[in-house]
Coordinates of C-alpha atoms in Angstrom, one line a residue:
Chain A
X164 CA -50.4 -39.3 133.1
X165 CA -48.9 -38.7 129.7
X166 CA -50.3 -35.2 129.8
X167 CA -48.5 -34.5 133.0
X168 CA -45.2 -35.5 131.4
X169 CA -45.9 -33.5 128.3
X170 CA -46.7 -30.3 130.3
X171 CA -43.6 -30.6 132.5
X172 CA -41.4 -31.4 129.6
X173 CA -42.6 -28.4 127.5
X174 CA -42.1 -26.2 130.5
X175 CA -38.5 -27.3 130.8
X176 CA -37.9 -26.6 127.2
X177 CA -39.5 -23.1 127.5
X178 CA -37.3 -22.3 130.5
X179 CA -34.2 -23.4 128.6
X180 CA -35.3 -21.3 125.6
X181 CA -35.8 -18.3 127.9
X182 CA -32.2 -18.6 129.1
X183 CA -30.9 -18.5 125.5
X184 CA -33.0 -15.4 124.8
X185 CA -31.6 -13.7 128.0
X186 CA -28.0 -14.6 127.2
X187 CA -28.4 -13.4 123.6
X188 CA -30.2 -10.2 124.6
X189 CA -27.5 -9.3 127.1
X190 CA -24.7 -9.8 124.6
X191 CA -26.4 -7.3 122.3
X192 CA -27.7 -4.8 125.0
X193 CA -24.2 -4.4 126.5
X194 CA -22.7 -3.0 123.2
X195 CA -21.2 -4.7 120.2
X196 CA -21.1 -8.5 120.5
X197 CA -17.8 -8.3 118.5
X198 CA -16.2 -6.5 121.5
X199 CA -17.8 -8.9 124.0
X200 CA -16.8 -12.1 122.2
X201 CA -13.2 -11.2 121.0
X202 CA -10.1 -10.4 123.0
X203 CA -9.0 -6.7 123.0
X204 CA -6.0 -7.4 120.8
X205 CA -8.0 -9.2 118.0
X206 CA -7.1 -8.4 114.4
X207 CA -9.7 -7.1 111.9
X208 CA -9.5 -10.4 110.1
X209 CA -10.5 -12.2 113.3
X210 CA -13.4 -9.8 113.8
X211 CA -14.5 -10.4 110.2
X212 CA -14.4 -14.2 110.7
X213 CA -16.5 -13.9 113.8
X214 CA -19.0 -11.7 112.1
X215 CA -19.3 -14.3 109.3
X216 CA -19.5 -17.3 111.5
X217 CA -22.2 -15.8 113.8
X218 CA -23.9 -13.8 111.0
X219 CA -23.5 -10.6 113.0
X220 CA -24.1 -8.5 109.9
X221 CA -27.6 -10.0 109.4
X222 CA -30.9 -8.9 110.9
X223 CA -31.3 -9.5 114.7
X224 CA -33.8 -12.4 114.3
X225 CA -31.5 -14.2 111.9
X226 CA -28.6 -13.6 114.3
X227 CA -30.6 -15.2 117.1
X228 CA -31.3 -18.3 115.2
X229 CA -27.6 -18.6 114.2
X230 CA -26.8 -18.2 117.8
X231 CA -29.4 -20.8 118.8
X232 CA -28.1 -23.2 116.3
X233 CA -24.5 -22.8 117.6
X234 CA -25.7 -23.2 121.2
X235 CA -27.5 -26.4 120.4
X236 CA -24.2 -27.8 119.1
X237 CA -22.5 -26.6 122.3
X238 CA -20.5 -24.0 120.3
X239 CA -20.1 -20.7 122.3
X240 CA -16.9 -19.7 120.5
X241 CA -13.4 -19.6 121.8
X242 CA -12.4 -18.7 125.3
X243 CA -10.7 -15.3 125.6
X244 CA -8.8 -16.0 128.8
X245 CA -7.9 -19.6 128.4
X246 CA -6.3 -19.2 124.9
X247 CA -6.5 -22.1 122.5
X248 CA -9.6 -23.7 124.1
X249 CA -13.2 -23.5 123.2
X250 CA -15.5 -22.0 125.8
X251 CA -17.5 -25.2 126.2
X252 CA -14.3 -27.2 126.5
X253 CA -13.1 -25.1 129.4
X254 CA -16.4 -25.5 131.1
X255 CA -16.5 -29.3 130.6
X256 CA -13.0 -29.5 132.0
X257 CA -14.2 -27.9 135.3
X258 CA -17.5 -29.7 135.5
X259 CA -16.3 -32.8 137.4
X260 CA -15.0 -30.8 140.3
X261 CA -18.4 -29.1 140.8
X262 CA -20.3 -32.4 140.6
X263 CA -17.9 -34.0 143.1
X264 CA -18.2 -31.2 145.6
X265 CA -22.0 -30.8 145.0
X266 CA -22.8 -34.5 145.5
X267 CA -20.7 -34.7 148.6
X268 CA -22.5 -31.7 150.0
X269 CA -25.9 -33.2 149.3
X270 CA -24.8 -36.5 150.9
X271 CA -23.8 -34.6 154.1
X272 CA -27.1 -32.7 154.0
X273 CA -29.2 -35.9 153.8
X274 CA -27.2 -37.9 156.3
X275 CA -27.4 -35.1 158.9
X276 CA -30.8 -33.6 158.2
X277 CA -33.1 -36.6 157.8
X278 CA -32.3 -38.4 161.1
X279 CA -32.3 -35.0 162.9
X280 CA -35.7 -34.1 161.4
X281 CA -37.1 -37.5 162.3
X282 CA -35.8 -37.4 165.9
X283 CA -37.1 -33.8 166.3
X284 CA -40.6 -34.9 165.2
X285 CA -40.6 -38.1 167.2
X286 CA -39.6 -36.3 170.4
X287 CA -41.5 -33.1 169.9
X288 CA -40.5 -30.3 172.3
X289 CA -37.6 -32.3 173.6
X290 CA -34.0 -30.9 173.7
X291 CA -33.3 -32.4 170.4
X292 CA -36.3 -30.7 168.8
X293 CA -35.2 -27.4 170.3
X294 CA -31.7 -27.8 168.9
X295 CA -33.1 -28.7 165.5
X296 CA -35.1 -25.5 165.5
X297 CA -32.1 -23.4 166.5
X298 CA -30.1 -25.1 163.8
X299 CA -32.8 -24.3 161.2
X300 CA -32.9 -20.7 162.2
X301 CA -29.1 -20.4 162.1
X302 CA -29.0 -22.1 158.8
X303 CA -31.2 -19.5 157.3
X304 CA -29.4 -16.6 158.9
X305 CA -25.7 -17.4 158.4
X306 CA -24.3 -16.3 155.0
X307 CA -22.5 -19.4 153.6
X308 CA -19.6 -17.4 152.2
X309 CA -18.9 -16.0 155.6
X310 CA -19.3 -19.5 157.2
X311 CA -16.7 -20.8 154.8
X312 CA -14.2 -18.2 155.8
X313 CA -14.8 -18.8 159.5
X314 CA -14.4 -22.5 159.0
X315 CA -11.1 -21.9 157.2
X316 CA -10.0 -19.7 160.0
X317 CA -11.0 -22.2 162.7
X318 CA -10.0 -25.5 161.2
X319 CA -7.5 -24.5 158.6
X320 CA -5.5 -21.7 160.2
X321 CA -6.0 -21.9 164.0
X322 CA -6.2 -25.6 164.5
X323 CA -4.4 -26.6 161.3
X324 CA -6.4 -29.8 160.8
X325 CA -7.6 -29.3 157.3
X326 CA -6.3 -27.6 154.1
X327 CA -7.6 -24.1 153.5
X328 CA -8.2 -24.1 149.7
X329 CA -7.8 -25.8 146.4
X330 CA -8.6 -29.3 145.2
X331 CA -6.7 -32.3 146.3
X332 CA -7.4 -35.3 148.4
X333 CA -10.6 -36.0 150.4
X334 CA -9.5 -33.6 153.2
X335 CA -9.8 -30.7 150.7
X336 CA -13.4 -31.4 150.3
X337 CA -14.6 -31.4 153.9
X338 CA -14.7 -27.7 154.7
X339 CA -16.3 -26.6 151.4
X340 CA -18.8 -29.4 151.6
X341 CA -19.9 -28.4 155.1
X342 CA -20.2 -24.7 154.2
X343 CA -22.2 -25.7 151.1
X344 CA -24.6 -28.1 152.9
X345 CA -25.2 -25.8 155.9
X346 CA -28.3 -24.1 154.4
X347 CA -29.5 -27.4 153.0
X348 CA -29.3 -29.1 156.4
X349 CA -31.4 -26.3 157.9
X350 CA -34.1 -26.5 155.2
X351 CA -34.2 -30.3 155.0
X352 CA -34.4 -30.8 158.8
X353 CA -37.3 -28.4 159.0
X354 CA -39.1 -30.1 156.1
X355 CA -38.5 -33.6 157.4
X356 CA -39.7 -32.6 160.8
X357 CA -43.0 -31.1 159.6
X358 CA -43.6 -34.0 157.2
X359 CA -43.0 -36.5 160.0
X360 CA -45.3 -34.6 162.3
X361 CA -48.1 -34.8 159.8
X362 CA -47.6 -38.5 159.2
X363 CA -47.3 -39.4 162.9
X364 CA -50.9 -38.2 163.3
X365 CA -52.2 -40.5 160.7
X366 CA -54.6 -43.4 161.3
X367 CA -52.2 -46.1 160.0
X368 CA -49.6 -45.0 162.5
X369 CA -52.1 -45.3 165.3
X370 CA -52.9 -48.8 164.0
X371 CA -49.3 -49.8 164.0
X372 CA -49.0 -48.7 167.6
X373 CA -52.2 -50.6 168.5
X374 CA -50.7 -53.6 166.9
X375 CA -48.0 -53.4 169.5
X376 CA -45.1 -52.4 167.2
X377 CA -42.2 -50.9 169.0
X378 CA -41.8 -47.2 168.8
X379 CA -38.6 -47.5 166.8
X380 CA -40.3 -49.6 164.0
X381 CA -43.2 -47.2 163.9
X382 CA -41.1 -44.1 163.5
X383 CA -38.2 -45.3 161.3
X384 CA -40.1 -47.8 159.2
X385 CA -43.8 -46.9 158.9
X386 CA -43.7 -43.1 159.4
X387 CA -40.4 -42.2 157.6
X388 CA -41.3 -44.2 154.5
X389 CA -44.5 -42.1 154.1
X390 CA -42.9 -38.8 155.1
X391 CA -39.9 -39.2 152.9
X392 CA -41.9 -38.2 149.9
X393 CA -42.2 -34.6 151.0
X394 CA -38.4 -33.9 151.3
X395 CA -38.1 -35.4 147.8
X396 CA -39.9 -32.5 146.2
X397 CA -37.5 -30.2 147.9
X398 CA -34.6 -31.7 145.9
X399 CA -35.5 -29.5 143.0
X400 CA -35.0 -26.4 145.1
X401 CA -31.9 -28.0 146.5
X402 CA -30.4 -28.2 143.0
X403 CA -30.8 -24.4 142.8
X404 CA -29.2 -23.8 146.2
X405 CA -26.3 -26.0 145.2
X406 CA -25.7 -24.0 142.0
X407 CA -25.7 -20.8 143.9
X408 CA -23.6 -22.5 146.6
X409 CA -21.1 -23.8 144.1
X410 CA -20.5 -20.3 142.8
X411 CA -20.0 -18.8 146.2
X412 CA -18.3 -21.7 148.0
X413 CA -16.0 -22.6 145.1
X414 CA -14.9 -18.9 145.1
X415 CA -14.2 -18.9 148.8
X416 CA -12.2 -22.1 148.7
X417 CA -10.6 -21.6 145.3
X418 CA -12.2 -25.0 144.3
X419 CA -11.7 -25.2 140.5
X420 CA -15.3 -26.0 139.5
X421 CA -17.5 -24.2 137.1
X422 CA -18.8 -21.8 139.8
X423 CA -15.3 -20.6 140.4
X424 CA -14.7 -20.6 136.7
X425 CA -17.7 -18.3 136.1
X426 CA -16.4 -15.7 138.5
X427 CA -12.8 -15.9 137.1
X428 CA -14.3 -15.5 133.6
X429 CA -16.3 -12.4 134.6
X430 CA -13.1 -11.0 136.1
X431 CA -11.2 -11.8 132.9
X432 CA -14.0 -10.4 130.7
X433 CA -14.3 -13.8 129.1
X434 CA -17.9 -13.6 127.9
X435 CA -18.0 -16.8 125.9
X436 CA -17.1 -18.8 129.0
X437 CA -19.7 -17.0 131.2
X438 CA -22.3 -17.8 128.5
X439 CA -21.4 -21.5 128.5
X440 CA -21.4 -21.7 132.3
X441 CA -24.9 -20.0 132.4
X442 CA -26.3 -22.4 129.9
X443 CA -24.7 -25.5 131.4
X444 CA -26.0 -24.5 134.9
X445 CA -29.4 -23.9 133.4
X446 CA -29.5 -27.3 131.8
X447 CA -28.4 -29.1 135.0
X448 CA -30.9 -27.2 137.1
X449 CA -33.8 -27.7 134.8
X450 CA -33.1 -31.3 134.2
X451 CA -32.8 -31.9 138.0
X452 CA -36.2 -30.3 138.5
X453 CA -37.8 -32.2 135.7
X454 CA -36.4 -35.5 137.1
X455 CA -37.6 -34.7 140.6
X456 CA -41.1 -33.9 139.3
X457 CA -41.3 -37.1 137.3
X458 CA -40.0 -39.2 140.2
X459 CA -42.5 -37.6 142.5
X460 CA -45.3 -38.3 140.1
X461 CA -44.1 -41.9 139.9
X462 CA -44.0 -42.3 143.7
X463 CA -47.2 -40.4 144.5
X464 CA -50.0 -41.1 142.0
X465 CA -52.2 -38.4 143.4
X466 CA -50.4 -35.6 141.6
X467 CA -50.4 -37.0 138.0
X468 CA -53.3 -35.2 136.5
Chain B
X243 CA -35.3 -21.4 169.3
X244 CA -33.4 -19.3 171.8
X245 CA -35.7 -17.6 174.3
X246 CA -35.9 -14.0 173.0
X247 CA -38.3 -11.8 175.0
X248 CA -41.7 -12.1 173.5
X249 CA -41.6 -14.3 170.4
X250 CA -43.5 -17.3 171.6
X251 CA -44.4 -16.6 175.2
X252 CA -48.0 -15.2 175.0
X253 CA -49.9 -13.6 177.8
X254 CA -47.8 -15.1 180.5
X255 CA -47.3 -12.7 183.4
X256 CA -48.7 -9.2 183.2
X257 CA -45.5 -7.5 184.3
X258 CA -43.9 -8.7 181.0
X259 CA -46.9 -7.4 179.0
X260 CA -44.9 -5.2 176.6
X261 CA -42.1 -7.8 176.2
X262 CA -44.5 -10.5 175.3
X263 CA -46.5 -8.4 172.9
X264 CA -43.4 -7.3 170.9
X265 CA -40.3 -9.2 170.2
X266 CA -38.0 -6.8 171.9
X267 CA -34.7 -8.6 171.5
X268 CA -34.8 -8.8 167.7
X269 CA -36.1 -5.2 167.4
X270 CA -33.4 -3.9 169.6
X271 CA -30.7 -5.7 167.6
X272 CA -32.1 -4.5 164.4
X273 CA -32.1 -0.9 165.7
X274 CA -28.5 -1.2 166.8
X275 CA -27.0 -3.0 163.9
X276 CA -29.2 -1.9 160.9
X277 CA -31.5 1.0 161.4
X278 CA -29.6 3.6 163.5
X279 CA -26.3 3.0 161.6
X280 CA -28.2 3.5 158.3
X281 CA -29.5 6.9 159.2
X282 CA -26.8 8.3 161.4
X283 CA -23.7 6.6 160.0
X284 CA -21.9 10.0 159.6
X285 CA -22.5 10.9 163.3
X286 CA -21.7 7.5 164.8
X287 CA -18.8 6.3 162.8
X288 CA -15.5 7.3 164.5
X289 CA -13.6 7.4 161.2
X290 CA -14.1 8.2 157.5
X291 CA -14.9 4.7 156.0
X292 CA -12.8 5.4 152.9
X293 CA -9.8 7.0 154.6
X294 CA -6.8 4.8 154.3
X295 CA -4.0 5.1 156.8
X296 CA -1.0 3.0 156.0
X297 CA 0.8 3.1 159.4
X298 CA -2.4 1.7 161.0
X299 CA -2.9 -1.2 158.6
X300 CA -4.2 -4.5 160.0
X301 CA -4.6 -3.3 163.6
X302 CA -6.4 -6.0 165.6
X303 CA -9.6 -5.2 167.5
X304 CA -9.5 -4.0 171.0
X305 CA -10.4 -7.4 172.5
X306 CA -7.5 -9.0 170.6
X307 CA -4.8 -6.6 171.7
X308 CA -5.7 -3.5 169.7
X309 CA -6.3 0.0 170.7
X310 CA -9.5 2.0 171.3
X311 CA -8.4 4.2 168.3
X312 CA -9.8 1.4 166.1
X313 CA -12.1 -0.6 168.3
X314 CA -12.8 -3.4 165.8
X315 CA -9.5 -3.2 164.0
X316 CA -8.4 -2.0 160.5
X317 CA -8.2 -3.6 157.1
X318 CA -5.2 -3.9 154.7
X319 CA -5.3 -0.2 153.8
X320 CA -5.7 0.9 157.5
X321 CA -9.4 1.7 157.1
X322 CA -11.4 1.5 160.3
X323 CA -13.6 -1.7 160.2
X324 CA -16.2 -0.4 162.7
X325 CA -16.8 2.7 160.6
X326 CA -17.0 0.7 157.4
X327 CA -19.4 -1.8 158.9
X328 CA -21.6 1.1 160.2
X329 CA -21.7 2.7 156.8
X330 CA -22.4 -0.8 155.3
X331 CA -25.8 -0.9 157.0
X332 CA -27.0 1.8 154.7
X333 CA -26.5 -0.4 151.6
X334 CA -28.0 -3.5 153.2
X335 CA -31.1 -1.5 154.3
X336 CA -31.6 0.6 151.1
X337 CA -31.1 -2.3 148.6
X338 CA -33.4 -4.7 150.5
X339 CA -36.1 -2.0 151.0
X340 CA -36.1 -0.8 147.4
X341 CA -35.8 -4.3 145.9
X342 CA -38.5 -5.7 148.1
X343 CA -40.8 -2.7 147.5
X344 CA -40.5 -3.0 143.7
X345 CA -40.7 -6.8 143.7
X346 CA -43.7 -6.8 146.0
X347 CA -45.6 -4.2 144.0
X348 CA -44.9 -5.9 140.7
X349 CA -45.7 -9.4 142.0
X350 CA -48.8 -8.3 143.9
X351 CA -50.2 -6.4 140.8
X352 CA -49.6 -9.4 138.6
X353 CA -51.1 -11.8 141.1
X354 CA -54.2 -9.6 141.5
X355 CA -54.7 -9.4 137.8
X356 CA -54.2 -13.1 137.3
X357 CA -56.4 -14.2 140.1
X358 CA -59.2 -11.7 139.4
X359 CA -59.5 -12.0 135.6
X360 CA -58.6 -15.7 135.4
X361 CA -58.8 -17.1 131.9
X362 CA -56.0 -16.2 129.4
X363 CA -54.5 -13.5 131.7
X364 CA -54.1 -16.1 134.4
X365 CA -52.7 -18.8 132.1
X366 CA -50.1 -16.6 130.5
X367 CA -49.1 -15.1 133.8
X368 CA -48.7 -18.4 135.5
X369 CA -46.6 -19.8 132.6
X370 CA -44.2 -16.8 133.0
X371 CA -44.2 -17.3 136.7
X372 CA -43.3 -21.0 136.2
X373 CA -40.5 -20.2 133.9
X374 CA -39.2 -17.5 136.2
X375 CA -39.2 -20.0 139.0
X376 CA -37.2 -22.4 136.8
X377 CA -34.3 -19.9 136.4
X378 CA -32.0 -19.7 139.4
X379 CA -31.2 -16.1 140.3
X380 CA -27.5 -16.7 140.3
X381 CA -27.6 -17.3 136.5
X382 CA -29.2 -14.0 135.9
X383 CA -26.7 -12.3 138.2
X384 CA -23.8 -13.9 136.4
X385 CA -25.1 -13.0 132.9
X386 CA -25.9 -9.4 134.0
X387 CA -22.5 -8.9 135.6
X388 CA -20.7 -10.3 132.6
X389 CA -22.6 -8.0 130.3
X390 CA -22.7 -4.7 132.2
X391 CA -20.3 -5.1 135.1
X392 CA -21.4 -4.8 138.7
X393 CA -23.9 -2.0 139.6
X394 CA -26.6 -1.1 142.1
X395 CA -29.2 -1.4 139.4
X396 CA -28.1 -4.9 138.6
X397 CA -28.5 -6.0 142.2
X398 CA -32.0 -4.5 142.4
X399 CA -32.9 -6.1 139.2
X400 CA -31.9 -9.5 140.4
X401 CA -33.8 -9.0 143.7
X402 CA -37.0 -8.0 141.9
X403 CA -36.6 -11.0 139.6
X404 CA -36.3 -13.3 142.5
X405 CA -39.3 -11.9 144.4
X406 CA -42.0 -11.0 141.9
X407 CA -42.9 -14.5 140.9
X408 CA -43.1 -15.6 144.5
X409 CA -45.5 -12.8 145.4
X410 CA -47.5 -13.3 142.2
X411 CA -48.1 -16.9 143.0
X412 CA -49.1 -16.4 146.6
X413 CA -51.4 -13.4 145.9
X414 CA -53.0 -15.1 142.9
X415 CA -53.9 -18.1 145.1
X416 CA -55.6 -15.9 147.7
X417 CA -57.4 -13.8 145.1
X418 CA -58.8 -16.8 143.4
X419 CA -60.8 -17.7 146.5
X420 CA -61.5 -14.1 147.6
X421 CA -63.2 -13.2 144.3
X422 CA -65.8 -15.9 144.9
X423 CA -66.8 -14.5 148.3
X424 CA -70.1 -12.7 148.9
X425 CA -68.7 -9.3 149.5
X426 CA -67.2 -9.2 146.1
X427 CA -70.5 -10.3 144.5
X428 CA -72.3 -7.6 146.4
X429 CA -69.9 -4.9 145.4
X430 CA -70.4 -6.0 141.8
X431 CA -74.2 -5.8 142.2
X432 CA -73.8 -2.3 143.8
X433 CA -72.2 -1.3 140.5
X434 CA -68.5 -1.3 141.4
X435 CA -66.1 -1.6 138.4
X436 CA -63.2 -4.0 138.2
X437 CA -60.7 -1.4 139.4
X438 CA -62.8 -0.5 142.5
X439 CA -63.4 -4.2 143.3
X440 CA -59.7 -5.1 143.0
X441 CA -58.3 -2.1 144.9
X442 CA -61.0 -1.4 147.5
X443 CA -62.4 -4.9 148.2
X444 CA -59.8 -7.5 147.3
X445 CA -56.4 -5.8 147.9
X446 CA -57.0 -5.0 151.6
X447 CA -57.7 -8.6 152.2
X448 CA -54.4 -9.8 150.8
X449 CA -52.4 -7.0 152.4
X450 CA -51.6 -9.0 155.6
X451 CA -50.2 -11.9 153.5
X452 CA -48.2 -9.5 151.4
X453 CA -46.7 -7.7 154.4
X454 CA -45.8 -11.0 156.2
X455 CA -44.2 -12.4 153.0
X456 CA -42.3 -9.2 152.4
X457 CA -40.9 -9.2 156.0
X458 CA -39.9 -12.9 155.7
X459 CA -38.0 -12.0 152.5
X460 CA -35.8 -9.3 154.0
X461 CA -33.3 -11.8 155.4
X462 CA -33.2 -13.6 152.1
X463 CA -32.6 -10.4 150.2
X464 CA -29.9 -9.2 152.5
X465 CA -28.0 -12.5 152.1
X466 CA -28.5 -12.4 148.4
X467 CA -27.2 -8.9 148.1
X468 CA -24.2 -9.7 150.3
X469 CA -23.4 -12.9 148.4
X470 CA -23.4 -11.1 145.0
X471 CA -21.3 -8.3 146.4
X472 CA -18.9 -10.8 148.0
X473 CA -18.5 -12.4 144.5
X474 CA -17.8 -9.1 142.9
X475 CA -21.0 -9.2 140.9
X476 CA -23.1 -7.1 143.2
X477 CA -22.5 -3.6 144.6
X478 CA -19.3 -2.1 143.0
X479 CA -16.2 -1.3 144.9
X480 CA -15.1 0.7 146.9
X481 CA -18.5 1.0 148.5
X482 CA -18.3 -0.4 152.1
X483 CA -21.2 -2.9 151.5
X484 CA -21.1 -5.8 154.0
X485 CA -20.5 -8.5 151.3
X486 CA -17.5 -6.6 150.0
X487 CA -16.1 -6.1 153.5
X488 CA -16.2 -9.9 154.1
X489 CA -14.5 -10.4 150.7
X490 CA -11.7 -8.0 151.7
X491 CA -10.8 -10.3 154.5
X492 CA -10.9 -13.6 152.6
X493 CA -7.3 -13.5 151.5
X494 CA -6.2 -12.2 155.0
X495 CA -7.8 -15.0 157.0
X496 CA -4.4 -16.3 158.0
X497 CA -3.1 -13.1 159.5
X498 CA -6.1 -10.9 160.1
X499 CA -9.3 -12.8 160.9
X500 CA -11.2 -9.8 162.1
X501 CA -11.5 -8.2 158.7
X502 CA -14.0 -10.8 157.6
X503 CA -15.4 -11.7 161.0
X504 CA -16.9 -8.3 162.0
X505 CA -18.9 -7.4 158.9
X506 CA -20.1 -11.0 158.7
X507 CA -21.4 -10.8 162.2
X508 CA -23.4 -7.7 161.2
X509 CA -25.0 -9.7 158.4
X510 CA -25.7 -12.6 160.7
X511 CA -27.2 -10.5 163.5
X512 CA -29.4 -8.6 161.1
X513 CA -30.7 -11.6 159.2
X514 CA -31.3 -13.5 162.4
X515 CA -33.3 -10.7 164.0
X516 CA -35.3 -10.1 160.8
X517 CA -36.2 -13.7 160.7
X518 CA -37.3 -13.8 164.3
X519 CA -39.3 -10.6 163.8
X520 CA -40.8 -12.1 160.6
X521 CA -41.9 -15.3 162.4
X522 CA -43.5 -13.2 165.1
X523 CA -45.3 -11.0 162.6
X524 CA -46.5 -14.1 160.7
X525 CA -48.0 -15.6 163.8
X526 CA -49.6 -12.3 164.6
X527 CA -51.1 -11.3 161.2
X528 CA -51.3 -14.4 159.1
X529 CA -51.2 -17.7 161.1
X530 CA -52.3 -19.8 158.1
X531 CA -49.0 -19.2 156.4
X532 CA -47.4 -21.2 159.1
X533 CA -48.0 -24.6 157.5
X534 CA -45.1 -24.6 155.2

C-alpha cells in the first residue's frame, strides 16, 4: 500500500521535473534567454538586472538550478505584454475562468454520458444503444474547435439565443461548455457502456435477478455501483482533454482563461507568461492524475500492490 | 453506427460479396476528400489557392446563392475555398503519414527492446514512457511554439511525442509474452542472435497490432494537427492547411459561415472515414484489441 503511494508520488515529481527541464531547455535552444525574457525595448540596465537575477552569466547547470529555485517560488519574471504584472500573477488572475468552464464541462459530460452509457448497455442493440454508438463515433470525429464555431453560428448568430463570445453570465458558459464536453461525452459513454456490459454478466447480478429485484434496481443500483469504478480511471485522461480543450475552446469563444491567455501570450511573444501557463497546466494535470490513481486504489483494493 | 456498406455485415448475401469484404463507403469518402486531392490538387482545383481577388471577396457557395465560378464560396481575400480545401488535403495527409511513420518506428523499436531484453532496459524505458504519458501534448506544443514559432517540424515533433509512448507500451506488452513462446526458444537453440530473433521471429508477430494501432491513430493525428494549426501554433500561414482555413472563418461567422464550415467538413469526413476504416481493420487483423 505505502509502496504504491510512494511510486506514484515519485512518478508525479519526476514528470513535473521533466517539464521544468523542457521549459528551461527551450528557452536556451531558441537563442539568448535575455531576448526571450525581456521586451524588445529593454534598456541595457534591465538586461543586466535580469542576467544577475537569473544568473545568466554562470554555467548552464548553475543557471538551471537558479531557474528551478525561482520556479519553485512561482517566480517566472515579469510579463512582457501585461506590463507591471508578474507572469505568475497574470496566470493566477485568469485561472478561475478556466476552472469554472472546465468544471461545468465535466459536469455536463458526466450528467449526459453516464445515464446514456448505462441505458445503452441495459438495452443492448436497441435504438438507444445505436444512437450512443453513433454519438461516440461522431464525438471522436468532429474537431471541437469547428464544433464551437458551428454552435456559435447556429445558436448565437442564426437563432440569436445565446451570446457568441466572452465571459459574462451563465448563458455565456453554455456553448463553450458543450463544445468542450463533446469529446468527453463520447469517450465516457463508450467506457460506461462497456463497463456495464461486463458487470451485467457477473454472478451477483444474476443473483439479484433471481432474488426477484426489479430490473431498474438491478441496473441502476447493483450494476452501476460496480461499473462506476471503470469510468473513474478515465478522469485522469479527462483532465488532459480538458487542458487541451481549454486552450482550443477558450480561443474560439474568447473566454479569458489561461488557455486563451497562453495563445495570446504566444502571439505577443510573452515568453514568461507562456512558461507560467505550461507549468501551472502541468501541475494541475499531474495532480489530477495522482489524485485519481490514489482514489482508485482506495476504492479498488486489487490494484494496490 | 450508420450502416456503411461492409463494416459489420459479414458474409450476408453473395451478391454483396465485395461490399461486405471491404468498407466501401469510408474508402470512397477517403479517396474523394483526402487521397485524390492530395496527389492531384493542381489538376482538380479550379483556382490558385493563394490567388487573392478583392472584387470576389466573401462570395457565398453556389447552394447559398453564389455562382459556379466559386462553387464553395470565397474567403475574406477572395480566395477560392474549394481550391484551398483541396490543397489542404496534402498537408493533412503528409503530416499524419510522416508523423505516424516516425512515431510508430520509434515506439515499436523501443517497445521491442524493452520487451525483449527486460531488466534494466525495460525499467528505464517504461519510466520514460510513464513520464511521457504524464505530459499532455498541448503543453509541449505551446512551449515549442513559444520558443521557435510555428513550423512543420514542430507539428511533426509533437505528433511523434504523442505516439511513441503509446506504441512502445503496446508492443512491449506483446513482446513480453511472445519471447516466452516455443518458436523463440527454438530459434535461440538453432543459434539465432538477438537481432535475428527480434526482427525475423518477434517483429512479424507484432506487425498486425502495430498496423491496426497506426490506422486508429490517423484520425487522432489529423485532429491534433488541425487543432494546433487552428490555434496558430501548428502549420505556419499562409499554407492552406485545414485548421488554418477554419481559423480564417472564426471572425467571419456572423457574415460568412461557409469560410469555416467547408474545411471543417473536410476534416470531419476524413476523420470519420478513417475511424470507420480503422475499426474494420481492427476486427479483421487484430480482434483482441477490441476489448478497450
